[in-house]
Short mmCIF file of C-alpha atoms in Angstrom, two decimals:
data_model
loop_
_atom_site.label_atom_id
_atom_site.label_comp_id
_atom_site.label_asym_id
_atom_site.label_seq_id
_atom_site.Cartn_x
_atom_site.Cartn_y
_atom_site.Cartn_z
CA MET A 1216 1.34 -2.93 -86.28
CA HIS A 1217 3.25 0.22 -87.15
CA LEU A 1218 6.49 -1.51 -86.33
CA ASN A 1219 5.84 -4.35 -88.83
CA MET A 1220 5.08 -1.82 -91.54
CA HIS A 1221 8.42 -0.07 -90.99
CA LEU A 1222 10.28 -3.36 -91.12
CA ASN A 1223 8.66 -4.39 -94.36
CA MET A 1224 9.41 -1.00 -95.90
CA LEU A 1225 13.05 -1.26 -94.92
CA SER A 1226 13.45 -4.68 -96.49
CA TYR A 1227 11.79 -3.42 -99.65
CA VAL A 1228 14.09 -0.38 -99.83
CA GLN A 1229 17.16 -2.61 -99.43
CA LYS A 1230 16.09 -4.71 -102.42
CA ILE A 1231 15.11 -1.84 -104.74
CA ILE A 1232 17.70 0.83 -104.13
CA PRO A 1233 20.75 -0.91 -105.78
CA PRO A 1234 19.02 -1.58 -109.17
CA VAL A 1235 17.59 1.90 -109.21
CA ILE A 1236 21.01 3.38 -108.62
CA ASP A 1237 22.38 1.33 -111.48
CA ILE A 1238 19.67 2.36 -113.95
CA LEU A 1239 19.24 5.98 -112.98
CA ILE A 1240 21.95 8.51 -112.99
CA ILE A 1241 21.79 10.02 -109.47
CA PRO A 1242 24.35 12.34 -107.94
CA TYR A 1243 26.76 10.82 -105.54
CA ASP A 1244 25.66 13.03 -102.60
CA ALA A 1245 22.12 11.73 -102.90
CA VAL A 1246 23.37 8.18 -102.88
CA LEU A 1247 25.26 8.77 -99.67
CA TYR A 1248 22.13 10.33 -98.14
CA LEU A 1249 19.96 7.34 -99.10
CA ARG A 1250 22.50 4.87 -97.70
CA SER A 1251 22.52 6.68 -94.34
CA LEU A 1252 18.76 6.44 -94.25
CA VAL A 1253 18.92 2.73 -94.92
CA ARG A 1254 21.47 2.18 -92.15
CA ALA A 1255 19.32 4.14 -89.68
CA ALA A 1256 16.26 2.10 -90.63
CA VAL A 1257 18.13 -1.19 -90.23
CA PHE A 1258 19.43 -0.13 -86.79
CA PHE A 1259 15.99 0.92 -85.67
CA GLY A 1260 14.52 -2.39 -86.78
CA SER A 1261 17.03 -4.53 -84.94
CA TRP A 1262 16.54 -2.49 -81.72
CA ALA A 1263 12.75 -2.78 -81.97
CA LYS A 1264 12.95 -6.59 -82.25
CA GLN A 1265 15.04 -6.87 -79.10
CA SER A 1266 12.90 -4.49 -76.99
CA ARG A 1267 9.66 -5.58 -75.24
CA PRO A 1268 6.40 -4.29 -76.67
CA PHE A 1269 4.63 -1.61 -74.58
CA VAL A 1270 1.36 -2.81 -73.03
CA ARG A 1271 -0.79 -0.65 -70.68
CA LYS A 1272 -1.41 -2.50 -67.38
CA PRO A 1273 -4.71 -2.36 -65.51
CA VAL A 1274 -4.97 -0.23 -62.36
CA ALA A 1275 -5.59 -3.22 -60.00
CA GLN A 1276 -2.49 -5.02 -61.29
CA LYS A 1277 -0.40 -1.90 -60.76
CA HIS A 1278 -1.65 -1.64 -57.15
CA LYS A 1279 -0.78 -5.29 -56.53
CA MET A 1280 2.72 -4.70 -57.80
CA ASN A 1281 3.17 -1.82 -55.29
CA GLN A 1282 2.19 -4.12 -52.44
CA SER A 1283 4.75 -6.72 -53.38
CA SER A 1284 7.41 -4.17 -54.15
CA PRO A 1285 10.87 -4.60 -52.60
CA LEU A 1286 10.38 -1.51 -50.40
CA GLU A 1287 7.18 -2.86 -48.90
CA GLN A 1288 8.77 -6.25 -48.33
CA ILE A 1289 11.66 -4.59 -46.49
CA ARG A 1290 9.18 -2.72 -44.29
CA ILE A 1291 7.29 -5.91 -43.42
CA GLN A 1292 10.55 -7.68 -42.60
CA LYS A 1293 11.67 -4.82 -40.34
CA ARG A 1294 8.36 -4.87 -38.44
CA TYR A 1295 8.61 -8.60 -37.90
CA GLU A 1296 12.21 -8.32 -36.68
CA LEU A 1297 11.27 -5.49 -34.29
CA LYS A 1298 8.39 -7.47 -32.72
CA TRP A 1299 10.56 -10.55 -32.41
CA GLY A 1300 13.30 -8.51 -30.76
CA GLN A 1301 10.81 -7.09 -28.22
CA LYS A 1302 9.54 -10.56 -27.31
CA THR A 1303 13.08 -11.90 -26.96
CA HIS A 1304 14.16 -8.95 -24.78
CA ARG A 1305 11.10 -9.34 -22.54
CA LYS A 1306 11.78 -13.04 -22.09
CA LYS A 1307 15.43 -12.40 -21.24
CA GLU A 1308 14.45 -9.83 -18.59
CA LEU A 1309 11.99 -12.24 -17.00
CA ASP A 1310 14.57 -15.00 -16.99
CA ARG A 1311 17.16 -12.67 -15.50
CA ASN A 1312 14.87 -11.70 -12.59
CA ARG A 1313 13.66 -15.25 -12.02
CA ALA A 1314 15.69 -17.18 -9.47
CA GLY A 1315 17.05 -20.46 -10.66
CA LEU A 1316 17.13 -23.78 -8.89
CA GLY A 1317 18.76 -23.25 -5.50
CA GLU A 1318 19.55 -19.60 -6.22
CA LEU A 1319 16.61 -18.24 -4.22
CA GLU A 1320 17.37 -20.45 -1.24
CA HIS A 1321 21.00 -19.32 -1.31
CA SER A 1322 20.01 -15.63 -1.47
CA ILE A 1323 17.63 -15.99 1.47
CA GLY A 1324 20.25 -17.89 3.42
CA VAL A 1325 22.79 -15.12 2.86
CA ILE A 1326 20.33 -12.49 4.12
CA GLU A 1327 19.11 -14.51 7.08
CA HIS A 1328 22.61 -15.06 8.46
CA ILE A 1329 24.35 -11.70 8.70
CA THR A 1330 27.39 -11.56 10.95
CA GLU A 1331 28.60 -8.73 13.13
CA GLN A 1332 31.46 -8.06 10.72
CA GLU A 1333 29.00 -7.63 7.86
CA ILE A 1334 27.00 -5.14 9.96
CA LYS A 1335 30.18 -3.18 10.65
CA GLY A 1336 31.05 -3.25 6.95
CA LEU A 1337 27.58 -2.09 5.92
CA ALA A 1338 27.63 0.71 8.51
CA GLY A 1339 31.02 1.93 7.32
CA ARG A 1340 29.98 1.64 3.68
CA ILE A 1341 26.80 3.72 3.95
CA LYS A 1342 28.61 6.25 6.11
CA ARG A 1343 31.37 6.61 3.50
CA ARG A 1344 28.96 6.80 0.53
CA LYS A 1345 26.41 8.94 2.43
CA ARG A 1346 23.55 6.98 0.85
CA CYS A 1347 21.93 3.55 1.07
CA ASP A 1348 21.05 1.07 -1.62
CA PRO A 1349 17.78 -0.88 -1.20
CA LEU A 1350 19.72 -4.11 -0.67
CA ASP A 1351 21.80 -2.47 2.07
CA LEU A 1352 18.66 -1.44 3.94
CA VAL A 1353 17.16 -4.91 3.60
CA ARG A 1354 20.30 -6.59 4.91
CA LEU A 1355 20.51 -4.16 7.81
CA SER A 1356 16.88 -4.83 8.73
CA TYR A 1357 17.48 -8.58 8.78
CA GLY A 1358 20.67 -8.10 10.75
CA PHE A 1359 18.91 -6.00 13.41
CA GLN A 1360 16.28 -8.72 13.83
CA GLN A 1361 18.86 -11.44 14.46
CA SER A 1362 20.64 -10.11 17.54
CA ARG A 1363 21.10 -7.07 19.72
CA GLU A 1364 24.84 -7.29 19.16
CA ASN A 1365 24.29 -6.31 15.54
CA ILE A 1366 22.25 -3.31 16.70
CA ALA A 1367 24.96 -2.31 19.17
CA HIS A 1368 27.69 -2.50 16.52
CA PHE A 1369 25.66 -0.32 14.16
CA ILE A 1370 24.88 2.28 16.83
CA ARG A 1371 28.57 2.55 17.71
CA THR A 1372 29.34 3.62 14.14
CA THR A 1373 29.01 7.39 14.37
CA GLY A 1374 27.04 8.91 11.52
CA ALA A 1375 25.56 5.67 10.15
CA ILE A 1376 22.08 6.33 11.54
CA ASN A 1377 22.09 9.77 9.89
CA VAL A 1378 22.28 8.13 6.47
CA ILE A 1379 19.17 6.02 7.22
CA VAL A 1380 17.35 9.14 8.43
CA LYS A 1381 18.38 10.86 5.19
CA GLU A 1382 16.73 8.09 3.15
CA LEU A 1383 13.65 8.30 5.41
CA THR A 1384 13.21 11.96 4.51
CA GLY A 1385 13.94 11.54 0.79
CA HIS A 1386 11.61 11.60 -2.21
CA ASP A 1387 11.83 7.91 -3.15
CA TYR A 1388 8.87 6.14 -1.52
CA ASN A 1389 10.44 2.68 -1.71
CA LEU A 1390 13.61 3.87 0.01
CA GLN A 1391 11.49 5.69 2.61
CA LEU A 1392 9.62 2.49 3.43
CA LEU A 1393 12.82 0.43 3.63
CA ALA A 1394 14.45 3.06 5.86
CA ALA A 1395 11.38 3.09 8.13
CA GLU A 1396 11.52 -0.71 8.42
CA CYS A 1397 15.22 -0.48 9.19
CA LEU A 1398 14.58 2.03 11.99
CA CYS A 1399 11.71 -0.10 13.29
CA ASN A 1400 14.01 -3.10 13.71
CA LEU A 1401 16.74 -0.85 15.07
CA SER A 1402 14.32 0.32 17.80
CA LEU A 1403 14.37 -3.23 19.20
CA GLY A 1404 17.65 -2.30 20.88
CA ASP A 1405 18.32 -0.91 24.33
CA ASP A 1406 17.45 2.46 25.84
CA VAL A 1407 20.51 4.16 24.31
CA CYS A 1408 19.56 2.98 20.84
CA CYS A 1409 15.94 4.15 21.19
CA GLU A 1410 17.10 7.50 22.52
CA LYS A 1411 19.31 7.99 19.45
CA ILE A 1412 16.44 7.15 17.11
CA ALA A 1413 14.14 9.59 18.93
CA ASN A 1414 16.84 12.26 18.81
CA PHE A 1415 17.72 11.94 15.13
CA ALA A 1416 14.43 10.74 13.59
CA GLY A 1417 11.68 11.47 16.14
CA THR A 1418 10.18 14.52 14.43
CA TYR A 1419 10.26 12.82 11.02
CA LEU A 1420 8.59 9.68 12.38
CA ILE A 1421 5.81 11.75 13.97
CA ALA A 1422 5.29 13.74 10.76
CA LEU A 1423 5.13 10.60 8.59
CA ALA A 1424 2.77 8.93 11.06
CA GLU A 1425 0.47 11.92 10.67
CA ASN A 1426 0.23 11.37 6.90
CA PRO A 1427 -2.57 8.87 6.07
CA ASN A 1428 -1.89 8.86 2.31
CA CYS A 1429 0.89 6.23 2.56
CA ARG A 1430 -0.61 3.61 4.85
CA PRO A 1431 2.34 1.12 4.89
CA LEU A 1432 4.80 3.91 5.73
CA GLN A 1433 2.45 5.32 8.38
CA GLU A 1434 2.00 1.90 9.96
CA THR A 1435 5.76 1.27 10.09
CA CYS A 1436 6.36 4.65 11.73
CA PHE A 1437 3.72 3.84 14.35
CA TRP A 1438 5.47 0.54 15.08
CA THR A 1439 8.77 2.38 15.59
CA LEU A 1440 7.15 4.93 17.91
CA GLN A 1441 5.48 2.14 19.88
CA ASN A 1442 8.81 0.35 20.33
CA ILE A 1443 10.44 3.52 21.63
CA VAL A 1444 7.58 4.52 23.96
CA GLY A 1445 7.16 0.98 25.23
CA SER A 1446 10.81 0.34 26.12
CA SER A 1447 12.71 3.60 26.53
CA PRO A 1448 11.84 6.25 29.16
CA LYS A 1449 14.45 8.65 27.81
CA GLY A 1450 13.33 8.19 24.23
CA SER A 1451 9.70 8.64 25.30
CA LYS A 1452 10.47 11.95 26.98
CA LEU A 1453 12.12 13.15 23.79
CA LEU A 1454 9.07 12.14 21.74
CA PHE A 1455 6.73 13.85 24.22
CA SER A 1456 8.77 17.04 23.96
CA GLN A 1457 8.43 16.79 20.16
CA GLY A 1458 4.61 16.79 20.43
CA LEU A 1459 3.81 13.09 20.05
CA VAL A 1460 0.75 13.03 22.35
CA VAL A 1461 -0.75 16.17 20.83
CA VAL A 1462 -0.44 14.72 17.33
CA LEU A 1463 -1.93 11.38 18.42
CA VAL A 1464 -4.98 13.03 19.99
CA ARG A 1465 -5.50 15.12 16.88
CA LEU A 1466 -5.26 12.02 14.70
CA LEU A 1467 -7.66 10.06 16.94
CA SER A 1468 -10.30 12.77 16.66
CA SER A 1469 -10.31 12.62 12.85
CA VAL A 1470 -9.38 9.04 11.93
CA THR A 1471 -11.95 7.01 9.98
CA GLU A 1472 -10.22 3.66 9.34
CA GLN A 1473 -10.29 1.25 12.27
CA GLU A 1474 -6.87 -0.22 11.43
CA ALA A 1475 -5.22 3.19 11.68
CA ALA A 1476 -7.25 3.95 14.82
CA ASP A 1477 -5.92 0.79 16.47
CA ASP A 1478 -2.33 1.93 15.83
CA ILE A 1479 -3.05 5.37 17.30
CA ILE A 1480 -4.85 3.91 20.32
CA LEU A 1481 -2.05 1.46 21.09
CA THR A 1482 0.56 4.25 20.92
CA LEU A 1483 -1.54 6.41 23.25
CA GLU A 1484 -2.08 3.47 25.60
CA LEU A 1485 1.69 3.02 25.89
CA ALA A 1486 2.19 6.76 26.34
CA LEU A 1487 -0.27 6.81 29.28
CA ASN A 1488 2.17 4.61 31.21
CA TYR A 1489 4.15 7.83 31.76
CA GLU A 1490 1.27 9.43 33.65
CA GLN A 1491 3.52 12.12 35.12
CA GLU A 1492 4.11 13.39 31.58
CA ILE A 1493 0.37 13.43 30.69
CA GLU A 1494 -1.78 16.42 31.61
CA PRO A 1495 -5.33 15.84 32.98
CA ALA A 1496 -6.79 17.85 30.11
CA THR A 1497 -5.29 15.33 27.68
CA LEU A 1498 -7.32 12.51 29.25
CA THR A 1499 -10.51 14.50 28.76
CA GLN A 1500 -9.61 15.11 25.12
CA ILE A 1501 -8.98 11.40 24.56
CA VAL A 1502 -12.37 10.44 26.03
CA GLN A 1503 -14.04 13.14 23.97
CA CYS A 1504 -12.66 11.52 20.78
CA PHE A 1505 -14.87 8.44 21.34
CA VAL A 1506 -18.15 10.29 21.84
CA GLY A 1507 -20.71 9.21 19.23
CA ARG A 1508 -18.51 6.45 17.78
CA GLN A 1509 -18.88 2.71 17.79
CA LEU A 1510 -16.65 1.19 20.45
CA HIS A 1511 -14.14 -1.56 19.66
CA PRO A 1512 -11.90 -3.63 21.96
CA SER A 1513 -9.00 -1.20 21.52
CA SER A 1514 -11.29 1.76 22.28
CA LEU A 1515 -12.52 0.11 25.48
CA ARG A 1516 -8.93 -0.51 26.63
CA LEU A 1517 -7.97 3.15 26.21
CA LEU A 1518 -11.20 4.43 27.79
CA TYR A 1519 -10.75 2.19 30.82
CA LYS A 1520 -7.15 3.38 31.23
CA CYS A 1521 -8.22 7.04 31.01
CA TYR A 1522 -10.91 6.55 33.68
CA GLY A 1523 -8.44 4.69 35.87
CA LEU A 1524 -5.87 7.52 35.69
CA SER A 1525 -8.31 10.42 36.05
CA SER A 1526 -10.19 11.81 38.98
CA SER A 1527 -13.95 11.81 39.44
CA GLU A 1528 -14.22 14.95 37.32
CA LEU A 1529 -13.73 12.94 34.12
CA VAL A 1530 -16.48 10.49 35.09
CA CYS A 1531 -18.84 13.39 35.74
CA HIS A 1532 -17.99 15.05 32.42
CA ASP A 1533 -20.69 15.74 29.85
CA SER A 1534 -19.31 12.94 27.68
CA SER A 1535 -20.28 10.31 30.29
CA SER A 1536 -23.86 9.98 28.98
CA SER A 1537 -22.67 9.13 25.48
CA ILE A 1538 -20.02 6.70 26.79
CA ILE A 1539 -22.68 4.88 28.87
CA ARG A 1540 -24.94 4.40 25.85
CA GLN A 1541 -22.04 3.22 23.70
CA CYS A 1542 -20.95 0.64 26.29
CA LEU A 1543 -24.48 -0.74 26.57
CA ASP A 1544 -24.70 -0.93 22.77
CA PHE A 1545 -21.43 -2.85 22.70
CA LEU A 1546 -22.75 -5.38 25.25
CA PHE A 1547 -25.85 -5.88 23.13
CA SER A 1548 -23.75 -6.36 19.96
CA VAL A 1549 -21.71 -9.22 21.48
CA HIS A 1550 -24.55 -10.88 23.41
CA ASP A 1551 -25.44 -13.28 20.60
CA LEU A 1552 -21.80 -14.09 19.82
CA HIS A 1553 -19.39 -16.55 21.45
CA LEU A 1554 -18.95 -14.79 24.80
CA PRO A 1555 -15.58 -16.28 25.89
CA THR A 1556 -13.99 -14.86 22.72
CA HIS A 1557 -15.03 -11.34 23.78
CA ALA A 1558 -14.48 -11.83 27.51
CA ALA A 1559 -11.85 -9.07 27.82
CA SER A 1560 -13.99 -6.49 26.00
CA ILE A 1561 -17.10 -7.40 28.03
CA LEU A 1562 -15.08 -7.08 31.23
CA LEU A 1563 -13.81 -3.61 30.27
CA SER A 1564 -17.24 -2.31 29.25
CA ILE A 1565 -18.76 -3.53 32.54
CA ARG A 1566 -15.96 -1.88 34.53
CA ILE A 1567 -16.53 1.42 32.71
CA LEU A 1568 -20.27 1.21 33.47
CA ALA A 1569 -19.46 0.41 37.10
CA TYR A 1570 -17.18 3.49 37.29
CA GLN A 1571 -20.05 5.58 35.95
CA ALA A 1572 -22.62 4.06 38.31
CA SER A 1573 -20.40 4.68 41.34
CA ALA A 1574 -19.92 8.35 40.42
CA GLY A 1575 -23.48 9.52 41.16
CA THR A 1576 -27.19 9.21 40.61
CA ARG A 1577 -27.12 11.01 37.26
CA GLN A 1578 -25.10 8.21 35.67
CA VAL A 1579 -27.35 5.56 37.28
CA GLU A 1580 -30.41 7.29 35.85
CA GLU A 1581 -28.78 7.35 32.42
CA ILE A 1582 -28.08 3.59 32.54
CA LEU A 1583 -31.59 2.68 33.69
CA ARG A 1584 -33.33 5.09 31.33
CA TYR A 1585 -31.40 3.88 28.27
CA GLN A 1586 -32.07 0.25 29.17
CA LEU A 1587 -35.81 0.89 29.44
CA GLN A 1588 -35.80 2.92 26.24
CA LYS A 1589 -34.03 0.28 24.12
CA SER A 1590 -35.46 -2.82 25.89
CA VAL A 1591 -33.16 -5.12 23.91
CA LEU A 1592 -30.76 -6.38 26.57
CA LYS A 1593 -31.50 -7.68 30.03
CA LEU A 1594 -28.51 -7.46 32.35
CA SER A 1595 -29.65 -10.54 34.28
CA LEU A 1596 -29.75 -12.60 31.07
CA LEU A 1597 -26.25 -11.49 30.08
CA PHE A 1598 -24.99 -12.30 33.58
CA ASN A 1599 -26.45 -15.80 33.47
CA ASP A 1600 -24.94 -16.44 30.02
CA CYS A 1601 -21.52 -15.41 31.32
CA ALA A 1602 -22.00 -17.67 34.35
CA LYS A 1603 -22.82 -20.62 32.10
CA GLU A 1604 -19.55 -20.05 30.22
CA GLU A 1605 -17.72 -19.94 33.60
CA MET A 1606 -16.44 -16.41 32.96
CA LEU A 1607 -15.78 -15.78 36.65
CA PRO A 1608 -13.88 -12.44 36.38
CA VAL A 1609 -16.68 -11.04 34.24
CA CYS A 1610 -19.34 -12.25 36.69
CA LYS A 1611 -17.44 -10.68 39.59
CA GLU A 1612 -17.34 -7.28 37.88
CA PHE A 1613 -20.97 -7.71 36.86
CA LEU A 1614 -21.99 -8.16 40.50
CA TRP A 1615 -20.19 -4.91 41.36
CA LEU A 1616 -22.12 -3.09 38.62
CA LEU A 1617 -25.50 -4.49 39.70
CA GLY A 1618 -24.69 -3.62 43.31
CA GLN A 1619 -23.91 -0.02 42.39
CA LEU A 1620 -27.15 0.26 40.41
CA HIS A 1621 -29.22 -1.12 43.28
CA SER A 1622 -27.54 0.86 46.07
CA ASN A 1623 -27.35 4.22 44.26
CA GLY A 1624 -30.74 3.72 42.64
CA GLY A 1625 -32.59 4.59 45.86
CA ALA A 1626 -30.63 7.77 46.60
CA CYS A 1627 -33.38 10.07 45.31
CA THR A 1628 -37.02 9.83 44.28
CA THR A 1629 -36.48 10.01 40.51
CA THR A 1630 -33.76 7.38 40.56
CA ALA A 1631 -35.85 5.12 42.80
CA GLU A 1632 -38.78 5.29 40.39
CA LEU A 1633 -36.54 4.43 37.45
CA LEU A 1634 -35.06 1.52 39.41
CA GLN A 1635 -38.49 0.10 40.22
CA ALA A 1636 -39.51 0.45 36.57
CA TYR A 1637 -36.38 -1.38 35.46
CA LEU A 1638 -36.82 -4.14 38.05
CA ALA A 1639 -40.30 -4.68 36.67
CA TYR A 1640 -38.69 -5.24 33.27
CA ASP A 1641 -35.57 -7.07 34.46
CA ASN A 1642 -35.54 -8.15 38.11
CA PHE A 1643 -31.83 -8.90 38.27
CA VAL A 1644 -32.00 -9.26 42.07
CA GLU A 1645 -33.96 -12.49 41.79
CA ALA A 1646 -33.15 -13.62 38.22
CA ILE A 1647 -29.36 -13.95 38.34
CA CYS A 1648 -27.67 -17.28 39.07
CA VAL A 1649 -24.40 -16.61 40.86
CA PRO A 1650 -21.68 -19.23 40.24
CA LYS A 1651 -20.74 -21.29 43.26
CA ALA A 1652 -17.10 -20.25 42.93
CA LEU A 1653 -18.10 -16.65 43.75
CA LEU A 1654 -20.28 -17.47 46.78
#
């Protein structure tokens, strides 16, 4: 509105000023001043027509303009490009690690067929570099599995086994596990090879086997120790001098997982083959580890071996009462199962009971008293079930046990009374059906 008024005034001044100048007598300086004003007004009018009128925008419209501003659009575009780049990179990594058609088969074929020259090259390479890559350890493990010649070529390379031991004692768990697997396959070699492993890595293998926090590594170390103890007398002596048996007994007394207990028991069972290296007190400690625990097939094997290697003092030990009750509980636990599947465990438990019954009247009293107290398992019924399944070795051992109970049961008055009470409950003398093959 104001702008239109100024424009109208300017056009009016342009029309009036020339006649007025002609009529009135005005000084020349004033005329020049008025003309400058007119020119300024004309310039201002033309500029105002070309410029856009000023209009105040609402607040919501202004906010919408900020959202669709070039800066915000650039930010949105950058975010989209970043997310797209992450997805593309992730897909490329997956595709790079994924084996293509025939590529996986070729890789496995290369690993499964490792020649003696490749073993020599790998041994020289790790010796020169003084470290092992994961792929080198994997290839060495496969090579050791394929032939003993590969193991012999590696052992002849002086200093190569030290590099594997270095990785076994490092801080990288994956390399430790691969190095342990490599030593485990290397222990499949001859006595010289096992002796070298025991010499260079024996203490580390025992220490890692004592650590239950890394179960796969512990299990692999146990396998290596079992290979050495089971096949190398010289390597076994080295491990015994490094405290293997002491550590195993300590582990057996505190282990809670049955899988780890089976590894410890098997290693001890192999170590007991060197009976001249085992002290009698060690056998007592091993038996003491099973007191109050549920017996398993592996536990029965080790207990039977300990009783077979020991004198009568171990049978008369204070732990014999608990072992008797545990063996009877084991027989009751497998009575309702498929007996031929558990034939070996039943045989061992009966032999252990027979050892106890032949030791003296105290053990016979313990067997009869516990049977009368529980009253859940009749020995005659178990014998007849084993006879029906034609488990002849078990029946033969069972007859020895029943004979010991009957013969030693009348040695004193207390035992005789217990025997008569048990025969009233389970008259195994008349109730058993002996197989014809044993008559």
